[in-house]
Coordinates of C-alpha atoms in Angstrom, one line a residue:
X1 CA -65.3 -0.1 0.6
X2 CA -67.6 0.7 3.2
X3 CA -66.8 4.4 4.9
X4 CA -65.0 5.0 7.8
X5 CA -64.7 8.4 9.8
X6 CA -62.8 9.9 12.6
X7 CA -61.6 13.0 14.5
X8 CA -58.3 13.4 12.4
X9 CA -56.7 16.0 15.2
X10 CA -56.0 15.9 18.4
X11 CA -58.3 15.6 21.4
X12 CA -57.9 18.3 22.8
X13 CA -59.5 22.1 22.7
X14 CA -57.9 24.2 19.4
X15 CA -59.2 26.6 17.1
X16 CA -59.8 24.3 14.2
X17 CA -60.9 20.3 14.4
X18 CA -61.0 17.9 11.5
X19 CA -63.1 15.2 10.7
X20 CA -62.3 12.5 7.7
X21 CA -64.1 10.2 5.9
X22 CA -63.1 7.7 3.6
X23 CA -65.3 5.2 1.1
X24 CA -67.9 5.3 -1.2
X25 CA -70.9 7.3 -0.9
X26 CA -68.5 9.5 1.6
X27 CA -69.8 13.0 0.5
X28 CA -73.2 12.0 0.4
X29 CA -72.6 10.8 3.7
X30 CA -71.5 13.9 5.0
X31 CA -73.7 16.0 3.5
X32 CA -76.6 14.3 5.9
X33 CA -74.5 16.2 8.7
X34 CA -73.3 19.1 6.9
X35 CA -75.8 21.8 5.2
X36 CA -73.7 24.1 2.5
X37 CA -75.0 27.7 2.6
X38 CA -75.1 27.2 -0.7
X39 CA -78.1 25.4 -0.6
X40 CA -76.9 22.6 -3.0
X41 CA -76.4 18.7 -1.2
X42 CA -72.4 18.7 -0.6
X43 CA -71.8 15.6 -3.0
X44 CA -73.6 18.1 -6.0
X45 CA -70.7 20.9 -4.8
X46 CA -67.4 21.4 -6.5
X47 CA -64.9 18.9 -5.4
X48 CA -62.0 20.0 -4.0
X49 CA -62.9 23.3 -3.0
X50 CA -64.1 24.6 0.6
X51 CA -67.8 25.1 0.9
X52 CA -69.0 27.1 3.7
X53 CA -72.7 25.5 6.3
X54 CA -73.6 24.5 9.1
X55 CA -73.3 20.8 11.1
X56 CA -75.9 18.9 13.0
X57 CA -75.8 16.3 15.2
X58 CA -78.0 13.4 15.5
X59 CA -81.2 15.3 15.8
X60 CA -80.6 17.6 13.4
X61 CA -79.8 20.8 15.7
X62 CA -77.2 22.9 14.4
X63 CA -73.9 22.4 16.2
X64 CA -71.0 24.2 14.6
X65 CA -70.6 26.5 11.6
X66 CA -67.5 25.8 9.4
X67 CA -66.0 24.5 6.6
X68 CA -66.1 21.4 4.1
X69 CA -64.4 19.5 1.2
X70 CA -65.1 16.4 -0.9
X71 CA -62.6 14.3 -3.0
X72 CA -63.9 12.3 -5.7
X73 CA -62.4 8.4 -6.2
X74 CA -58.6 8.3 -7.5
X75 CA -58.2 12.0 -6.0
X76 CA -57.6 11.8 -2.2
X77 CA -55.3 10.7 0.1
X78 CA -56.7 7.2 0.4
X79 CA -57.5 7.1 -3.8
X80 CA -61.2 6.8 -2.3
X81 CA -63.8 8.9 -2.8
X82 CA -63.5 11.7 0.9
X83 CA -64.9 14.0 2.6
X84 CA -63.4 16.6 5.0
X85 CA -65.5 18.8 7.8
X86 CA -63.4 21.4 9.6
X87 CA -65.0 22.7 12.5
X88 CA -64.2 24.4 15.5
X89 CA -61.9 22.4 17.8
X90 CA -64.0 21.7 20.7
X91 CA -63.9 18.0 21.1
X92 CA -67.8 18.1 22.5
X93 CA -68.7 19.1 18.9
X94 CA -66.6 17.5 17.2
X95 CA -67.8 14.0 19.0
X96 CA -71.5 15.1 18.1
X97 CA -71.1 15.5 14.5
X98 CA -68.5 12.1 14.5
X99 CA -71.6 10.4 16.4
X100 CA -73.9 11.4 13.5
X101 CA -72.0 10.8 10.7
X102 CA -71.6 7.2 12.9
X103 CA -75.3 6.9 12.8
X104 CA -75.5 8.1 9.0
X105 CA -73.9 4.9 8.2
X106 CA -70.2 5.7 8.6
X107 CA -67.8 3.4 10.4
X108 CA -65.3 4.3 13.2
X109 CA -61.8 4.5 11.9
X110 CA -59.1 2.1 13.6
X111 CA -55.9 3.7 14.1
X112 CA -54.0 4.3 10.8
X113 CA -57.0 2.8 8.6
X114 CA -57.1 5.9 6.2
X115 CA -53.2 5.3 5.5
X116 CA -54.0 1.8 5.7
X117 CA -56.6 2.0 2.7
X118 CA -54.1 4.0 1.0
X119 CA -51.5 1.3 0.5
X120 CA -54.3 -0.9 -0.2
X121 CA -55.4 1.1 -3.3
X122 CA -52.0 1.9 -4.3
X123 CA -51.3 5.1 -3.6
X124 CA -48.3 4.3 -1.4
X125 CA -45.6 1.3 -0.7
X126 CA -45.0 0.4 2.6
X127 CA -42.1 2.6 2.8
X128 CA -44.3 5.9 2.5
X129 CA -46.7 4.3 4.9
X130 CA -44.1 3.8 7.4
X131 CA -42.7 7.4 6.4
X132 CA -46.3 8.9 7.5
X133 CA -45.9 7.7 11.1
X134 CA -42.1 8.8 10.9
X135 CA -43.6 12.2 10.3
X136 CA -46.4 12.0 13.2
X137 CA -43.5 11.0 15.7
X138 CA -40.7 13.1 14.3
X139 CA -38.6 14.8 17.3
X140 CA -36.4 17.3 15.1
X141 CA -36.8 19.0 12.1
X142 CA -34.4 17.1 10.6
X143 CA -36.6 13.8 11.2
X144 CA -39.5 15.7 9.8
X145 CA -38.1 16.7 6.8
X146 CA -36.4 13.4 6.1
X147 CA -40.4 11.6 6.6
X148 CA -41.7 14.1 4.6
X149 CA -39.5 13.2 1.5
X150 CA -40.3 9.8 2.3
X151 CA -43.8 9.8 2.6
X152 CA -43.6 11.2 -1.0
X153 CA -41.8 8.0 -2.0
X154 CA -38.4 8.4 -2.1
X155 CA -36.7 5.7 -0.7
X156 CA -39.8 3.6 -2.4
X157 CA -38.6 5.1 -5.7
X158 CA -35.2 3.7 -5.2
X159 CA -36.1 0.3 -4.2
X160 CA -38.2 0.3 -7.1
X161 CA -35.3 1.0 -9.8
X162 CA -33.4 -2.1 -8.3
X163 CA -36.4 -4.3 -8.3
X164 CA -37.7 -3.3 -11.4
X165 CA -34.2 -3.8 -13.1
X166 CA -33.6 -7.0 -11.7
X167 CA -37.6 -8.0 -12.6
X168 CA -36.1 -7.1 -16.4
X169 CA -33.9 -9.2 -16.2
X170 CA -35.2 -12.9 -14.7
X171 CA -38.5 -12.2 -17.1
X172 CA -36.4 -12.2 -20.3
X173 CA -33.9 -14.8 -19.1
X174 CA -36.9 -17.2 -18.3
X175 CA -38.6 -16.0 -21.7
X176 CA -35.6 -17.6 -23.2
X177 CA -35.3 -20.8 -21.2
X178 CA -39.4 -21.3 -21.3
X179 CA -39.7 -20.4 -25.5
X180 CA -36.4 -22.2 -26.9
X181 CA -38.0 -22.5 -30.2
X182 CA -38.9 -18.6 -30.4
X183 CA -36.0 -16.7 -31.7
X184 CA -35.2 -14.5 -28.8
X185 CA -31.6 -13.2 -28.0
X186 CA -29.9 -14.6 -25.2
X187 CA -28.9 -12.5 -21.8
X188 CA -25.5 -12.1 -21.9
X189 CA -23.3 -12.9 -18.9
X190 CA -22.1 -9.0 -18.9
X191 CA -25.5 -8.1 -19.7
X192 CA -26.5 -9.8 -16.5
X193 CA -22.7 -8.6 -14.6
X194 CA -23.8 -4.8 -15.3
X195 CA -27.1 -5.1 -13.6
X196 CA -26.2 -7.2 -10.5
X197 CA -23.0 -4.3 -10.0
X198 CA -25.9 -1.6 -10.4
X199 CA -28.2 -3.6 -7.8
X200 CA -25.2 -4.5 -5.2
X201 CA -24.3 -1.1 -5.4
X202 CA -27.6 1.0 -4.5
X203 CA -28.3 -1.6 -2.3
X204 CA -24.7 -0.8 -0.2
X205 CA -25.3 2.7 -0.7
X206 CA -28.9 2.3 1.3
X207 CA -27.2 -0.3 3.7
X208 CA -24.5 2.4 4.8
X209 CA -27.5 4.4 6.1
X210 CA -28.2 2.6 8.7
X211 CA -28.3 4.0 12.1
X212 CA -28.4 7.3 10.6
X213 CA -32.0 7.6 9.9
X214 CA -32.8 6.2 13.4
X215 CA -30.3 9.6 14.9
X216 CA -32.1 12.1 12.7
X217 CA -35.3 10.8 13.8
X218 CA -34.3 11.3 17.4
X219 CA -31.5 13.1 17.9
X220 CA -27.7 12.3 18.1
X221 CA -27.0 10.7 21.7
X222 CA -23.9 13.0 22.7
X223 CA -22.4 12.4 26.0
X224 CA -20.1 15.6 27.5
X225 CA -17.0 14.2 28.5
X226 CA -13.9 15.6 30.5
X227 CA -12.4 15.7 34.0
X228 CA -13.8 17.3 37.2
X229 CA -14.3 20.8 36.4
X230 CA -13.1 21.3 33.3
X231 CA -16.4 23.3 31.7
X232 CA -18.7 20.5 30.8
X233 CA -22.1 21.7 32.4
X234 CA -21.3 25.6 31.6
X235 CA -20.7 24.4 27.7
X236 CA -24.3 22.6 28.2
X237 CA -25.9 25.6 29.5
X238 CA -24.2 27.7 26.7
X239 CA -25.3 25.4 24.1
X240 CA -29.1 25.2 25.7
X241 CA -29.3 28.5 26.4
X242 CA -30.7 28.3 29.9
X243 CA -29.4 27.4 33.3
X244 CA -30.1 23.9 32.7
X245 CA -27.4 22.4 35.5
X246 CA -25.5 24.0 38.5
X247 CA -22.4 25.5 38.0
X248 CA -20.0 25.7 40.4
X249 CA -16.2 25.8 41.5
X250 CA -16.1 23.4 43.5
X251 CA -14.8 20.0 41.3
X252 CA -17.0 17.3 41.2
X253 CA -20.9 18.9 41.6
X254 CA -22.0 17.1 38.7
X255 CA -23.0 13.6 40.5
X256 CA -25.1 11.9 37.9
X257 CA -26.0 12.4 34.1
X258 CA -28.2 14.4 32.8
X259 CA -29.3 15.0 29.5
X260 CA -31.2 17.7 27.5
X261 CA -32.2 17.9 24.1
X262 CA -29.5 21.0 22.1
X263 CA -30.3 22.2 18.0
X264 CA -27.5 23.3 16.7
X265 CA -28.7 24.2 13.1
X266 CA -29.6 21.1 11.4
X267 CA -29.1 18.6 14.0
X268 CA -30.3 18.2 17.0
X269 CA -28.2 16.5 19.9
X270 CA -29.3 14.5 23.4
X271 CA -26.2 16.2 25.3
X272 CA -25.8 14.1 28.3
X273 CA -23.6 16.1 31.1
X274 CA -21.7 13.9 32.9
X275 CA -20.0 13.3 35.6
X276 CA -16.3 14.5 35.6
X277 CA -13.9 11.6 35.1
X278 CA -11.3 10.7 37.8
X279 CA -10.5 8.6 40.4
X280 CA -13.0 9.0 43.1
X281 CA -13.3 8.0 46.5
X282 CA -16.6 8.7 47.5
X283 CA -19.2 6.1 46.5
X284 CA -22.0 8.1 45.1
X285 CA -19.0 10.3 42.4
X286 CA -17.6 7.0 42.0
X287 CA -20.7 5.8 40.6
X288 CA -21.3 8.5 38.8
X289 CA -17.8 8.1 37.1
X290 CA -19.0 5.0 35.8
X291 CA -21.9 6.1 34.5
X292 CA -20.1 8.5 32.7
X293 CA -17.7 5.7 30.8
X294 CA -20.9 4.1 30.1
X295 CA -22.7 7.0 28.6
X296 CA -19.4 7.9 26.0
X297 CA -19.2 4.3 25.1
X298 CA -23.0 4.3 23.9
X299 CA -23.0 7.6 22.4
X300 CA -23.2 8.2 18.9
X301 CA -20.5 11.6 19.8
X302 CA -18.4 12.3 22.6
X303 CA -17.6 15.8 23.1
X304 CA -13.9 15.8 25.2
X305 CA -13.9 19.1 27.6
X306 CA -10.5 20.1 28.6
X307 CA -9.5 22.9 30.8
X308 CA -8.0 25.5 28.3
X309 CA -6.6 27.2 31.0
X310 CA -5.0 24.9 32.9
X311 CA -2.0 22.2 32.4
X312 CA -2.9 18.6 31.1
X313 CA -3.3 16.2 33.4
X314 CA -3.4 12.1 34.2
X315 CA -7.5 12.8 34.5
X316 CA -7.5 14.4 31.0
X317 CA -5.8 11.4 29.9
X318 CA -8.6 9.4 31.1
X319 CA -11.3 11.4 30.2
X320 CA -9.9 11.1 26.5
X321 CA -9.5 7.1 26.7
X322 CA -13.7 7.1 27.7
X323 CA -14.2 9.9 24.6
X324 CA -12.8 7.6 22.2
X325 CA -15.0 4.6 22.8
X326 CA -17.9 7.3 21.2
X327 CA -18.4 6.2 17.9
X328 CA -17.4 10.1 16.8
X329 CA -15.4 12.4 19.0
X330 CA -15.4 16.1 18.7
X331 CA -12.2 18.0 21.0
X332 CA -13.2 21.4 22.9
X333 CA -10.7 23.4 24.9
X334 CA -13.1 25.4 27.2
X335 CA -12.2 28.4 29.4
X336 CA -11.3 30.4 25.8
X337 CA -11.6 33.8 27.9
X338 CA -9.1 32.7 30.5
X339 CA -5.0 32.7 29.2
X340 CA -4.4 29.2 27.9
X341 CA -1.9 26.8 28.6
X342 CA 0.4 26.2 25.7
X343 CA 0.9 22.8 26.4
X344 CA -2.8 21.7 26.0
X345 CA -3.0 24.1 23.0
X346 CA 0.0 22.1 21.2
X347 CA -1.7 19.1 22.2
X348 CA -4.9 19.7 20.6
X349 CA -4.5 22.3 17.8
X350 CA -7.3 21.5 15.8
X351 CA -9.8 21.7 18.6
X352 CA -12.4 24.1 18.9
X353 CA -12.1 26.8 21.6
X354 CA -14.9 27.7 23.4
X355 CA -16.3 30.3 26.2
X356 CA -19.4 29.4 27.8
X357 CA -18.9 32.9 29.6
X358 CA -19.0 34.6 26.6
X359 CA -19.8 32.2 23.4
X360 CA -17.4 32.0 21.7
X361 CA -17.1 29.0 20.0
X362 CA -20.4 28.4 20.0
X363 CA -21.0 28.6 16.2
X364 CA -17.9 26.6 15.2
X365 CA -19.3 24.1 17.2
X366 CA -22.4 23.9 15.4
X367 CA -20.2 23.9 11.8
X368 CA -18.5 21.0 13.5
X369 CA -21.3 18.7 13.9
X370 CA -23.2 19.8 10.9
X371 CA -20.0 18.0 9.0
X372 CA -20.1 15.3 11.4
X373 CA -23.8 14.7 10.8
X374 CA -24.8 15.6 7.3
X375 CA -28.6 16.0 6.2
X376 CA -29.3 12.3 4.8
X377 CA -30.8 11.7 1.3
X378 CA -34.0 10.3 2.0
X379 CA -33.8 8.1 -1.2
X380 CA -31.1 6.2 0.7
X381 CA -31.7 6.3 4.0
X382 CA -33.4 3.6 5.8
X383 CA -35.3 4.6 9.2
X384 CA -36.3 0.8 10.9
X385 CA -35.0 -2.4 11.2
X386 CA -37.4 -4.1 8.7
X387 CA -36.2 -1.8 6.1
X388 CA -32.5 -2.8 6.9
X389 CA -33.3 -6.7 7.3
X390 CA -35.3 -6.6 4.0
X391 CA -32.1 -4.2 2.0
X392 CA -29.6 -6.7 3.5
X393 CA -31.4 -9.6 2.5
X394 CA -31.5 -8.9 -0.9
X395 CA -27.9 -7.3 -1.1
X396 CA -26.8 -11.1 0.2
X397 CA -28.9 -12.6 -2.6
X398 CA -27.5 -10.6 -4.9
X399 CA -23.7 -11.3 -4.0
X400 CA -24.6 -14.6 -4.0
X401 CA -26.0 -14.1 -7.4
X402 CA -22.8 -12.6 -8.7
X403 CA -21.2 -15.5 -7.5
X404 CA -23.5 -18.1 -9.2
X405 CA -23.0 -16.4 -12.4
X406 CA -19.2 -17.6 -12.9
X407 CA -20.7 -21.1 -12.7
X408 CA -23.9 -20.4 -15.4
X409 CA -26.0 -17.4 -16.0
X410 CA -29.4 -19.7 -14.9
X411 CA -27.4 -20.7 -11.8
X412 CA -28.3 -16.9 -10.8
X413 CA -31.2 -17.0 -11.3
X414 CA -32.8 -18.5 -7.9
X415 CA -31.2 -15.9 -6.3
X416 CA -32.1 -12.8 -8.3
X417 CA -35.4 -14.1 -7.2
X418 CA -34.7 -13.8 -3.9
X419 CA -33.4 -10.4 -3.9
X420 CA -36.7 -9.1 -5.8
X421 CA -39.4 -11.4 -3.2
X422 CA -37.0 -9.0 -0.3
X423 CA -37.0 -5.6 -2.3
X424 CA -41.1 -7.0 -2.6
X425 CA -41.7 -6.9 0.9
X426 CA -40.1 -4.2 1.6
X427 CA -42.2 -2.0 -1.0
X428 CA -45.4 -3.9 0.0
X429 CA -45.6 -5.1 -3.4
X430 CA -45.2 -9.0 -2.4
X431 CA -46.7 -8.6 1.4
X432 CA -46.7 -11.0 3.9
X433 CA -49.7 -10.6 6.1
X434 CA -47.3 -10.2 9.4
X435 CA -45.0 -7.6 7.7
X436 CA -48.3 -5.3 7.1
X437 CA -50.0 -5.4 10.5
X438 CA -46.4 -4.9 11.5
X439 CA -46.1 -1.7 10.1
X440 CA -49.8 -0.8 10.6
X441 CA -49.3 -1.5 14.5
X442 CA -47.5 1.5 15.0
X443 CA -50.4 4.0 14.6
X444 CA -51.8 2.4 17.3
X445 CA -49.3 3.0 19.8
X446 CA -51.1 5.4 22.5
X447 CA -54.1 5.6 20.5

């Protein structure tokens, strides 16, 4: 394929920039702009080792001093033949030497066109693909980490086992139905039984997933919940470690949410202090209130702030009714250097006791929604809603599949088919034109 080049980092001033190529003739190409000190034509260097020279621009006339690499066909990220130039990261020089390998004969890169020409030449499914912009965008360092296992195929390899197993099995039951003459054993109902139960049930374990990848990526929406008062924005600025709201005595200061981004070990939570819950009289708290209801019933955890110290009240009791529409709800009894009421603590025995005043608690609450929130597997965990519609596409093929076969074995077959033209789109191995550019979109968001 013709080559293509770009500035692979960011446009901005650094210490080191990066510019790619990708195609044939690529190192021959950028040995017109880069001279090793060497004195050997960069393409006639070792691959895959650094080579110290110079850069020119169009003209010739030295620009930068720094660093290049060349990757012969089969062995680079794009399974094309590559060059890299690592220069210093002004972006004045790094446009001059883009400008003359441009004028060498290279092509500008579109966004996501070296990842692009990787799934092209086969050395990644659309799964890894998507994983690689996953990575680019990744918020936490739990999304990071779950990209980067992905981008290495690991959700690809699972899809692959089902597909491949179920592949198996329509070749040799058509082999049978197209060659009757041939003497070829027939697939066995339980034959056929075993591997439908093994598909149906790697493709429930990936379907379970869902949601979670999309929280690891971006954090877990958590909205602090509790009455007037009763500790919420100290327990945020405890958990944040910074003054992040105002704290006062006075019941009530917290008049809208607001929400900052907490790690607490593995996971990283979108705490959202709101606004305390009771009945309010004024307008603007009132509103607030609601907003607060609102928030706990979209949040993926509610943590319930009660008063340790003082007795429980017909406001706790609503605060706790808008916790448990939370999809998970986590019970804190704040105020832990303050004598507690025994009431409250014989309510709530098994919830975590906390001082923002002095942290304790701090680190049980962190245990506490490390069990809650558990590092996925990124072999079955699926990030985006093309991943889920494709899974749960072929899970429903499959049931129905299972279903067919108490009629005859060949009345299966239709759908086995189906499930393996999903599992194909998914992997990129049966694309439809609108699923790529689909996925391929996304690099171009804010490029």
């Amino acid at each position: 394929m013709e080559p293509i080049a770009a500035i692979a980092t960011a446009p901005a001033p650094s210490a080191i920039g990066v510019i790619r190529l990708s195609g044939e003739g690529a190192a021959a190409l950028a040995g017109r702009v880069f001279s090793p000190a060497a004195g050997r034509p960069l393409d006639k260097c070792p691959p895959r080792t650094m080579h110290y020279g110079t850069m020119s621009d169009r003209r010739r006339r030295t620009v930068d001093r720094g660093m290049a690499v060349w990757f012969p066909a089969g062995h680079s990220y794009t399974g094309e033949e590559s060059a890299e130039l690592y220069c210093h990261g002004s972006p004045v020089a790094m446009g001059e030497v883009l400008s003359a390998l441009l004028e060498a004969g290279a092509r500008q890169a579109g966004p996501g066109e070296f990842t692009r020409r990787a799934f092209l030449n086969g050395r990644m499914d659309l799964t890894s693909a998507e994983a690689v912009m996953d990575l680019i965008d990744a918020e936490t360092a739990e999304a990071a980490r779950l990209a980067a296992s992905q981008s290495s195929g690991a959700l690809g390899r699972t899809a692959r086992a089902v597909y491949d197993d179920l592949l198996d099995l329509s070749a040799r039951f058509s082999a049978v139905v197209d060659y009757p003459d041939e003497d070829l054993e027939d697939v066995r109902p339980d034959e056929i039984r075993r591997t439908l139960d093994g598909a149906e049930e790697t493709l429930s374990t990936l379907l379970s997933s869902v949601g979670r990848g999309a929280v690891m990526r971006s954090g877990v929406p958590t909205a602090l919940i509790g009455r007037p008062n009763a500790g919420k924005s100290s327990l945020l600025n405890a958990l944040a470690g910074t003054e992040r709201v105002i704290v006062t005595a006075r019941p009530g200061t917290t008049r809208d949410t607001v929400e900052e981004p907490v790690r607490l070990g593995d996971v990283t939570l979108r705490l959202i202090d709101t606004a305390g819950i009771r009945d309010a009289e004024e307008e603007a708290e009132r509103l607030g209130v609601e907003r607060s209801r609102r928030a706990a019933a979209q949040a993926e955890l509610a943590i319930l702030v009660i008063d340790g110290s003082a007795t429980w009240s017909s406001e706790d009791e609503q605060a706790l009714r808008a916790a448990s529409a939370a999809k998970r709800l986590l019970v804190v009894r704040s105020k832990a250097d303050l004598p507690q009421d025994a009431g409250v603590a014989e309510r709530f025995p098994q919830a975590i006791c906390v001082s923002a005043k002095t942290g304790r608690g701090i680190e049980d609450i962190e245990r506490a929604v490390g069990g809650l929130f558990p590092s996925p597997e990124a072999a079955f965990t699926l990030t985006n809603q093309r991943q889920q519609d494709a899974v749960r596409r072929a899970s429903n093929a499959v049931q129905r599949a299972r279903q067919a076969l108490e009629l005859t074995p060949d009345a299966a077959l239709t759908d086995v088919e189906e499930a393996m033209a999903a599992l194909g789109e998914l992997l990129g191995r049966t694309p439809k034109e609108d699923i790529v550019e689909q996925v391929f979109a996304r690099f171009c968001v804010g490029k």
